[in-house]
PDB file of C-alpha atoms in Angstrom:
ATOM      1  CA  MET A   1      94.263  97.349  97.786  1.00  0.00           C
ATOM      2  CA  ASN A   2      94.321 100.019 100.246  1.00  0.00           C
ATOM      3  CA  ILE A   3      91.280 101.793  98.906  1.00  0.00           C
ATOM      4  CA  LYS A   4      91.940 104.807 101.251  1.00  0.00           C
ATOM      5  CA  LYS A   5      95.390 105.179 100.271  1.00  0.00           C
ATOM      6  CA  PHE A   6      94.369 104.677  96.774  1.00  0.00           C
ATOM      7  CA  LEU A   7      92.218 107.984  96.976  1.00  0.00           C
ATOM      8  CA  ASP A   8      93.562 110.195  99.388  1.00  0.00           C
ATOM      9  CA  LYS A   9      94.622 112.892  97.088  1.00  0.00           C
ATOM     10  CA  PRO A  10      91.890 115.224  96.234  1.00  0.00           C
ATOM     11  CA  PHE A  11      92.655 115.507  92.691  1.00  0.00           C
ATOM     12  CA  ARG A  12      92.778 111.850  92.177  1.00  0.00           C
ATOM     13  CA  LEU A  13      89.164 111.473  93.469  1.00  0.00           C
ATOM     14  CA  MET A  14      88.228 114.429  91.539  1.00  0.00           C
ATOM     15  CA  ALA A  15      89.511 112.659  88.391  1.00  0.00           C
ATOM     16  CA  LEU A  16      87.768 109.520  89.107  1.00  0.00           C
ATOM     17  CA  ILE A  17      84.351 111.647  89.794  1.00  0.00           C
ATOM     18  CA  GLY A  18      85.120 113.218  86.251  1.00  0.00           C
ATOM     19  CA  SER A  19      85.940 110.320  84.439  1.00  0.00           C
ATOM     20  CA  ILE A  20      82.578 108.498  85.598  1.00  0.00           C
ATOM     21  CA  TYR A  21      80.658 111.921  84.812  1.00  0.00           C
ATOM     22  CA  LEU A  22      82.161 112.031  81.331  1.00  0.00           C
ATOM     23  CA  ILE A  23      81.268 108.243  80.287  1.00  0.00           C
ATOM     24  CA  THR A  24      77.646 108.851  81.517  1.00  0.00           C
ATOM     25  CA  MET A  25      77.610 112.081  79.274  1.00  0.00           C
ATOM     26  CA  ILE A  26      78.878 110.194  76.306  1.00  0.00           C
ATOM     27  CA  LEU A  27      76.217 107.456  76.615  1.00  0.00           C
ATOM     28  CA  MET A  28      73.699 109.932  76.743  1.00  0.00           C
ATOM     29  CA  ASN A  29      75.081 111.791  73.858  1.00  0.00           C
ATOM     30  CA  VAL A  30      74.970 108.224  71.926  1.00  0.00           C
ATOM     31  CA  PHE A  31      71.306 107.407  72.675  1.00  0.00           C
ATOM     32  CA  THR A  32      69.692 110.769  73.323  1.00  0.00           C
ATOM     33  CA  ASP A  33      69.813 114.432  71.212  1.00  0.00           C
ATOM     34  CA  PHE A  34      69.257 116.227  74.556  1.00  0.00           C
ATOM     35  CA  PHE A  35      72.501 118.174  74.468  1.00  0.00           C
ATOM     36  CA  TYR A  36      71.874 119.513  71.015  1.00  0.00           C
ATOM     37  CA  GLU A  37      68.475 120.852  70.931  1.00  0.00           C
ATOM     38  CA  LEU A  38      69.685 124.512  72.044  1.00  0.00           C
ATOM     39  CA  SER A  39      72.898 124.463  69.656  1.00  0.00           C
ATOM     40  CA  VAL A  40      72.902 126.814  66.777  1.00  0.00           C
ATOM     41  CA  MET A  41      76.777 126.087  65.905  1.00  0.00           C
ATOM     42  CA  PRO A  42      77.493 123.320  63.083  1.00  0.00           C
ATOM     43  CA  PHE A  43      78.925 120.144  64.217  1.00  0.00           C
ATOM     44  CA  SER A  44      77.766 119.954  67.818  1.00  0.00           C
ATOM     45  CA  ARG A  45      77.725 116.647  67.862  1.00  0.00           C
ATOM     46  CA  THR A  46      81.351 116.259  66.735  1.00  0.00           C
ATOM     47  CA  VAL A  47      82.622 118.893  68.688  1.00  0.00           C
ATOM     48  CA  SER A  48      80.926 117.318  72.049  1.00  0.00           C
ATOM     49  CA  TYR A  49      81.951 113.977  71.191  1.00  0.00           C
ATOM     50  CA  SER A  50      85.241 114.954  70.676  1.00  0.00           C
ATOM     51  CA  ALA A  51      85.843 117.352  73.907  1.00  0.00           C
ATOM     52  CA  GLU A  52      84.100 114.575  76.048  1.00  0.00           C
ATOM     53  CA  GLY A  53      86.366 112.245  74.590  1.00  0.00           C
ATOM     54  CA  VAL A  54      89.588 114.184  75.390  1.00  0.00           C
ATOM     55  CA  ALA A  55      88.338 115.323  78.661  1.00  0.00           C
ATOM     56  CA  LEU A  56      87.977 112.048  79.407  1.00  0.00           C
ATOM     57  CA  VAL A  57      91.367 110.762  78.415  1.00  0.00           C
ATOM     58  CA  LEU A  58      92.813 114.035  80.657  1.00  0.00           C
ATOM     59  CA  CYS A  59      90.743 112.791  83.744  1.00  0.00           C
ATOM     60  CA  VAL A  60      92.161 109.199  83.294  1.00  0.00           C
ATOM     61  CA  LEU A  61      95.917 110.878  82.829  1.00  0.00           C
ATOM     62  CA  SER A  62      95.128 113.082  85.938  1.00  0.00           C
ATOM     63  CA  PHE A  63      94.129 110.131  87.979  1.00  0.00           C
ATOM     64  CA  PHE A  64      97.442 108.555  87.858  1.00  0.00           C
ATOM     65  CA  PHE A  65      99.346 112.123  87.242  1.00  0.00           C
ATOM     66  CA  TYR A  66      97.537 113.751  90.406  1.00  0.00           C
ATOM     67  CA  THR A  67     100.063 115.584  91.057  1.00  0.00           C
ATOM     68  CA  HIS A  68     100.247 117.438  88.140  1.00  0.00           C
ATOM     69  CA  HIS A  69      96.998 119.661  88.891  1.00  0.00           C
ATOM     70  CA  SER A  70      97.296 121.636  85.330  1.00  0.00           C
ATOM     71  CA  ILE A  71      96.002 118.290  83.539  1.00  0.00           C
ATOM     72  CA  TYR A  72      92.318 118.196  85.057  1.00  0.00           C
ATOM     73  CA  TYR A  73      92.267 121.888  84.609  1.00  0.00           C
ATOM     74  CA  ILE A  74      92.790 121.599  80.937  1.00  0.00           C
ATOM     75  CA  ALA A  75      89.808 118.685  80.899  1.00  0.00           C
ATOM     76  CA  LEU A  76      87.671 121.469  82.662  1.00  0.00           C
ATOM     77  CA  GLU A  77      88.288 124.180  80.303  1.00  0.00           C
ATOM     78  CA  THR A  78      87.757 121.696  77.272  1.00  0.00           C
ATOM     79  CA  LEU A  79      84.489 120.748  79.040  1.00  0.00           C
ATOM     80  CA  ALA A  80      83.414 124.550  79.504  1.00  0.00           C
ATOM     81  CA  PHE A  81      84.317 125.512  75.914  1.00  0.00           C
ATOM     82  CA  SER A  82      82.383 122.380  74.073  1.00  0.00           C
ATOM     83  CA  TYR A  83      79.491 123.310  76.410  1.00  0.00           C
ATOM     84  CA  LEU A  84      79.514 127.254  75.441  1.00  0.00           C
ATOM     85  CA  TYR A  85      79.800 125.859  71.627  1.00  0.00           C
ATOM     86  CA  THR A  86      76.700 123.479  72.120  1.00  0.00           C
ATOM     87  CA  GLY A  87      74.634 125.922  73.988  1.00  0.00           C
ATOM     88  CA  ARG A  88      74.634 124.561  77.294  1.00  0.00           C
ATOM     89  CA  VAL A  89      75.693 127.973  78.931  1.00  0.00           C
ATOM     90  CA  TYR A  90      74.671 127.335  82.298  1.00  0.00           C
ATOM     91  CA  THR A  91      76.570 124.123  82.544  1.00  0.00           C
ATOM     92  CA  ALA A  92      79.828 125.681  81.251  1.00  0.00           C
ATOM     93  CA  LEU A  93      79.199 128.578  83.804  1.00  0.00           C
ATOM     94  CA  PHE A  94      79.127 125.623  86.412  1.00  0.00           C
ATOM     95  CA  ILE A  95      82.584 124.159  85.327  1.00  0.00           C
ATOM     96  CA  THR A  96      83.743 127.448  84.941  1.00  0.00           C
ATOM     97  CA  ALA A  97      83.151 128.268  88.557  1.00  0.00           C
ATOM     98  CA  ILE A  98      84.547 124.887  89.793  1.00  0.00           C
ATOM     99  CA  LEU A  99      87.549 125.802  87.890  1.00  0.00           C
ATOM    100  CA  PHE A 100      88.106 129.255  89.495  1.00  0.00           C
ATOM    101  CA  PHE A 101      87.487 127.758  92.778  1.00  0.00           C
ATOM    102  CA  LEU A 102      90.176 125.409  92.656  1.00  0.00           C
ATOM    103  CA  LEU A 103      92.873 127.717  90.931  1.00  0.00           C
ATOM    104  CA  MET A 104      91.978 130.209  94.041  1.00  0.00           C
ATOM    105  CA  THR A 105      92.188 127.588  96.375  1.00  0.00           C
ATOM    106  CA  GLU A 106      95.616 126.810  95.209  1.00  0.00           C
ATOM    107  CA  ASN A 107      96.681 130.251  94.669  1.00  0.00           C
ATOM    108  CA  ARG A 108      97.400 128.963  91.097  1.00  0.00           C
ATOM    109  CA  LEU A 109      96.374 132.798  89.799  1.00  0.00           C
ATOM    110  CA  ALA A 110      99.086 134.764  91.603  1.00  0.00           C
ATOM    111  CA  SER A 111     101.320 134.706  88.971  1.00  0.00           C
ATOM    112  CA  LYS A 112     100.451 137.732  86.123  1.00  0.00           C
ATOM    113  CA  VAL A 113     101.250 135.588  83.437  1.00  0.00           C
ATOM    114  CA  ARG A 114      98.817 132.722  84.509  1.00  0.00           C
ATOM    115  CA  LEU A 115      96.289 135.209  85.517  1.00  0.00           C
ATOM    116  CA  SER A 116      96.630 136.881  81.878  1.00  0.00           C
ATOM    117  CA  VAL A 117      96.233 133.419  80.171  1.00  0.00           C
ATOM    118  CA  TYR A 118      92.791 132.708  82.468  1.00  0.00           C
ATOM    119  CA  LEU A 119      91.441 136.079  81.485  1.00  0.00           C
ATOM    120  CA  ALA A 120      92.175 135.293  78.036  1.00  0.00           C
ATOM    121  CA  LEU A 121      90.011 132.059  78.062  1.00  0.00           C
ATOM    122  CA  GLU A 122      87.054 133.774  79.717  1.00  0.00           C
ATOM    123  CA  VAL A 123      87.275 136.520  77.137  1.00  0.00           C
ATOM    124  CA  ALA A 124      87.203 133.444  74.585  1.00  0.00           C
ATOM    125  CA  LYS A 125      84.523 131.836  76.189  1.00  0.00           C
ATOM    126  CA  MET A 126      82.362 135.281  76.131  1.00  0.00           C
ATOM    127  CA  ILE A 127      82.738 135.127  72.311  1.00  0.00           C
ATOM    128  CA  PHE A 128      81.200 131.778  71.840  1.00  0.00           C
ATOM    129  CA  VAL A 129      78.238 132.823  73.731  1.00  0.00           C
ATOM    130  CA  ILE A 130      77.409 135.406  71.160  1.00  0.00           C
ATOM    131  CA  PRO A 131      75.911 133.418  68.433  1.00  0.00           C
ATOM    132  CA  TYR A 132      73.283 132.681  71.332  1.00  0.00           C
ATOM    133  CA  GLY A 133      71.661 136.110  71.422  1.00  0.00           C
ATOM    134  CA  VAL A 134      72.477 139.179  73.317  1.00  0.00           C
ATOM    135  CA  ARG A 135      70.399 137.879  76.507  1.00  0.00           C
ATOM    136  CA  SER A 136      72.354 134.807  77.064  1.00  0.00           C
ATOM    137  CA  PHE A 137      75.732 137.005  76.346  1.00  0.00           C
ATOM    138  CA  PHE A 138      74.660 139.472  79.198  1.00  0.00           C
ATOM    139  CA  GLU A 139      73.665 136.726  81.537  1.00  0.00           C
ATOM    140  CA  TYR A 140      76.781 134.773  80.848  1.00  0.00           C
ATOM    141  CA  ILE A 141      78.943 137.863  81.850  1.00  0.00           C
ATOM    142  CA  GLY A 142      76.771 138.598  84.951  1.00  0.00           C
ATOM    143  CA  ILE A 143      76.352 135.297  86.464  1.00  0.00           C
ATOM    144  CA  THR A 144      80.298 134.601  85.836  1.00  0.00           C
ATOM    145  CA  LEU A 145      81.121 137.824  87.386  1.00  0.00           C
ATOM    146  CA  PHE A 146      78.586 136.826  90.686  1.00  0.00           C
ATOM    147  CA  SER A 147      80.125 133.407  91.131  1.00  0.00           C
ATOM    148  CA  LEU A 148      83.649 134.481  90.749  1.00  0.00           C
ATOM    149  CA  ALA A 149      83.054 137.452  93.224  1.00  0.00           C
ATOM    150  CA  THR A 150      81.096 135.007  95.396  1.00  0.00           C
ATOM    151  CA  ILE A 151      83.912 132.365  95.176  1.00  0.00           C
ATOM    152  CA  GLY A 152      86.526 135.032  95.971  1.00  0.00           C
ATOM    153  CA  CYS A 153      84.914 136.168  98.982  1.00  0.00           C
ATOM    154  CA  ILE A 154      84.283 132.656 100.204  1.00  0.00           C
ATOM    155  CA  ASN A 155      88.094 132.005  99.683  1.00  0.00           C
ATOM    156  CA  LEU A 156      89.172 134.919 101.611  1.00  0.00           C
ATOM    157  CA  LEU A 157      86.952 133.919 104.699  1.00  0.00           C
ATOM    158  CA  PHE A 158      88.411 130.610 104.433  1.00  0.00           C
ATOM    159  CA  ARG A 159      91.977 131.928 104.480  1.00  0.00           C
ATOM    160  CA  HIS A 160      91.147 134.551 106.968  1.00  0.00           C
ATOM    161  CA  ALA A 161      89.915 131.825 109.295  1.00  0.00           C
ATOM    162  CA  TYR A 162      92.924 129.614 108.816  1.00  0.00           C
ATOM    163  CA  GLU A 163      95.058 132.412 109.367  1.00  0.00           C
ATOM    164  CA  LYS A 164      94.143 132.821 112.896  1.00  0.00           C
ATOM    165  CA  LYS A 165      94.792 128.991 113.854  1.00  0.00           C
ATOM    166  CA  ASP A 166      98.059 127.952 115.399  1.00  0.00           C
ATOM    167  CA  SER A 167      99.663 124.937 113.268  1.00  0.00           C
ATOM    168  CA  GLY A 168     101.253 123.450 116.150  1.00  0.00           C
ATOM    169  CA  GLU A 169     101.238 120.211 113.866  1.00  0.00           C
ATOM    170  CA  ILE A 170     104.772 120.702 112.826  1.00  0.00           C
ATOM    171  CA  ASN A 171     108.024 122.412 113.905  1.00  0.00           C
ATOM    172  CA  LEU A 172     110.528 122.779 111.205  1.00  0.00           C
ATOM    173  CA  ASP A 173     113.512 122.297 113.868  1.00  0.00           C
ATOM    174  CA  ASP A 174     112.249 118.343 114.237  1.00  0.00           C
ATOM    175  CA  TYR A 175     113.794 118.014 110.674  1.00  0.00           C
ATOM    176  CA  LYS A 176     117.635 118.609 109.731  1.00  0.00           C
ATOM    177  CA  PHE A 177     116.835 121.375 106.927  1.00  0.00           C
ATOM    178  CA  THR A 178     119.610 123.553 105.771  1.00  0.00           C
ATOM    179  CA  ASP A 179     118.831 127.553 105.848  1.00  0.00           C
ATOM    180  CA  ARG A 180     117.944 127.248 102.286  1.00  0.00           C
ATOM    181  CA  GLN A 181     115.770 124.566 102.201  1.00  0.00           C
ATOM    182  CA  ILE A 182     113.967 126.546 105.193  1.00  0.00           C
ATOM    183  CA  ASP A 183     113.825 129.509 103.423  1.00  0.00           C
ATOM    184  CA  CYS A 184     112.360 127.877 100.057  1.00  0.00           C
ATOM    185  CA  ILE A 185     109.614 126.532 102.315  1.00  0.00           C
ATOM    186  CA  LYS A 186     108.927 130.136 103.988  1.00  0.00           C
ATOM    187  CA  GLU A 187     108.927 131.758 100.314  1.00  0.00           C
ATOM    188  CA  THR A 188     106.909 128.871  98.857  1.00  0.00           C
ATOM    189  CA  VAL A 189     104.248 129.014 101.413  1.00  0.00           C
ATOM    190  CA  VAL A 190     103.983 132.838 102.192  1.00  0.00           C
ATOM    191  CA  ASN A 191     104.680 134.434  99.159  1.00  0.00           C
ATOM    192  CA  ASN A 192     104.246 131.418  96.129  1.00  0.00           C
ATOM    193  CA  THR A 193     107.754 132.181  95.048  1.00  0.00           C
ATOM    194  CA  THR A 194     108.725 130.418  92.001  1.00  0.00           C
ATOM    195  CA  ILE A 195     111.851 128.183  91.571  1.00  0.00           C
ATOM    196  CA  LYS A 196     113.815 130.540  89.085  1.00  0.00           C
ATOM    197  CA  ALA A 197     113.116 133.423  91.508  1.00  0.00           C
ATOM    198  CA  LEU A 198     114.595 131.024  94.426  1.00  0.00           C
ATOM    199  CA  ALA A 199     117.432 130.358  92.399  1.00  0.00           C
ATOM    200  CA  ILE A 200     118.287 134.194  91.526  1.00  0.00           C
ATOM    201  CA  THR A 201     117.845 134.820  95.469  1.00  0.00           C
ATOM    202  CA  HIS A 202     120.295 132.176  96.599  1.00  0.00           C
ATOM    203  CA  ASN A 203     122.716 132.483  93.815  1.00  0.00           C
ATOM    204  CA  VAL A 204     122.225 128.812  92.770  1.00  0.00           C
ATOM    205  CA  SER A 205     120.955 127.036  89.664  1.00  0.00           C
ATOM    206  CA  GLU A 206     117.118 126.143  89.515  1.00  0.00           C
ATOM    207  CA  SER A 207     118.046 122.272  89.708  1.00  0.00           C
ATOM    208  CA  ALA A 208     119.511 122.906  93.014  1.00  0.00           C
ATOM    209  CA  ILE A 209     116.350 124.400  94.196  1.00  0.00           C
ATOM    210  CA  LYS A 210     114.405 121.558  92.605  1.00  0.00           C
ATOM    211  CA  LYS A 211     116.731 119.042  94.666  1.00  0.00           C
ATOM    212  CA  ASP A 212     115.907 121.012  97.821  1.00  0.00           C
ATOM    213  CA  LEU A 213     112.259 120.948  97.213  1.00  0.00           C
ATOM    214  CA  ALA A 214     112.364 117.347  96.179  1.00  0.00           C
ATOM    215  CA  HIS A 215     114.275 116.752  99.592  1.00  0.00           C
ATOM    216  CA  ILE A 216     111.712 118.781 101.750  1.00  0.00           C
ATOM    217  CA  TYR A 217     108.687 117.170  99.959  1.00  0.00           C
ATOM    218  CA  SER A 218     110.367 113.509 100.747  1.00  0.00           C
ATOM    219  CA  VAL A 219     111.207 114.207 104.174  1.00  0.00           C
ATOM    220  CA  LEU A 220     107.615 115.627 105.086  1.00  0.00           C
ATOM    221  CA  GLY A 221     106.154 112.837 103.120  1.00  0.00           C
ATOM    222  CA  ILE A 222     104.342 115.095 100.664  1.00  0.00           C
ATOM    223  CA  ASP A 223     103.872 115.324  96.702  1.00  0.00           C
ATOM    224  CA  GLY A 224     104.274 118.837  95.992  1.00  0.00           C
ATOM    225  CA  LYS A 225     103.802 122.443  96.248  1.00  0.00           C
ATOM    226  CA  ALA A 226     100.149 122.333  97.001  1.00  0.00           C
ATOM    227  CA  ASP A 227     100.575 119.726  99.982  1.00  0.00           C
ATOM    228  CA  LEU A 228     103.518 122.027 101.387  1.00  0.00           C
ATOM    229  CA  LYS A 229     101.248 125.119 101.588  1.00  0.00           C
ATOM    230  CA  ALA A 230      98.566 123.031 102.802  1.00  0.00           C
ATOM    231  CA  LEU A 231     100.508 121.350 105.678  1.00  0.00           C
ATOM    232  CA  PHE A 232     102.165 124.789 107.080  1.00  0.00           C
ATOM    233  CA  ILE A 233      98.600 126.644 107.189  1.00  0.00           C
ATOM    234  CA  GLY A 234      98.941 129.063 109.747  1.00  0.00           C
ATOM    235  CA  TYR A 235     102.582 127.945 110.709  1.00  0.00           C
ATOM    236  CA  LYS A 236     104.481 131.217 112.119  1.00  0.00           C
ATOM    237  CA  PHE A 237     107.910 131.489 110.217  1.00  0.00           C
ATOM    238  CA  ASP A 238     110.204 133.385 112.062  1.00  0.00           C
TER     239      ASP A 238
END
């Protein structure tokens, strides 16, 4: 087996690391009570076992279905909520920071609906911190805002640096893409346009756009939208 090829996708590698981490945490739960000494909530042990078990299953699924990044995001959110419930506030903050960084890197918050869902989840997390006192509550809010602002600034700096670079590694003229397929590439990379919006713009069905994108991914040797964006970083579209 070619190990390099087997682990060449970042979400596959993250899923493997996440699985190892969760197995370690479950074993620590079994042999120690360290994780429950701060908890003021009932059934903390049950919640912790259940959440870590669910997250482990999701990480395993994410390893095999590594192009479906939402599976890994759900695993991280599950862990964050369980950590807040059992009083591990700073661990939950760390998981939240990782999640937000991944979302921003992939531009997953471009949709207003997705952003609303994410904000609703963050409000729910804050509610879980309330039983641990006013200080913990305000610390959580303050550190969360500081972390997210810092991550946002780092993300903008990296994007600005990438935009200054000329791609030069790929030339669309080398491929026999149709005008519609080229437009799908441009709109997806530049504006994060959805399949539905592309279908309306070109007056075709969503299945036709999906076929175009599948053809594009196949020809370019990539697996999805995230890879397409990475491939065309800095590319100058006409």
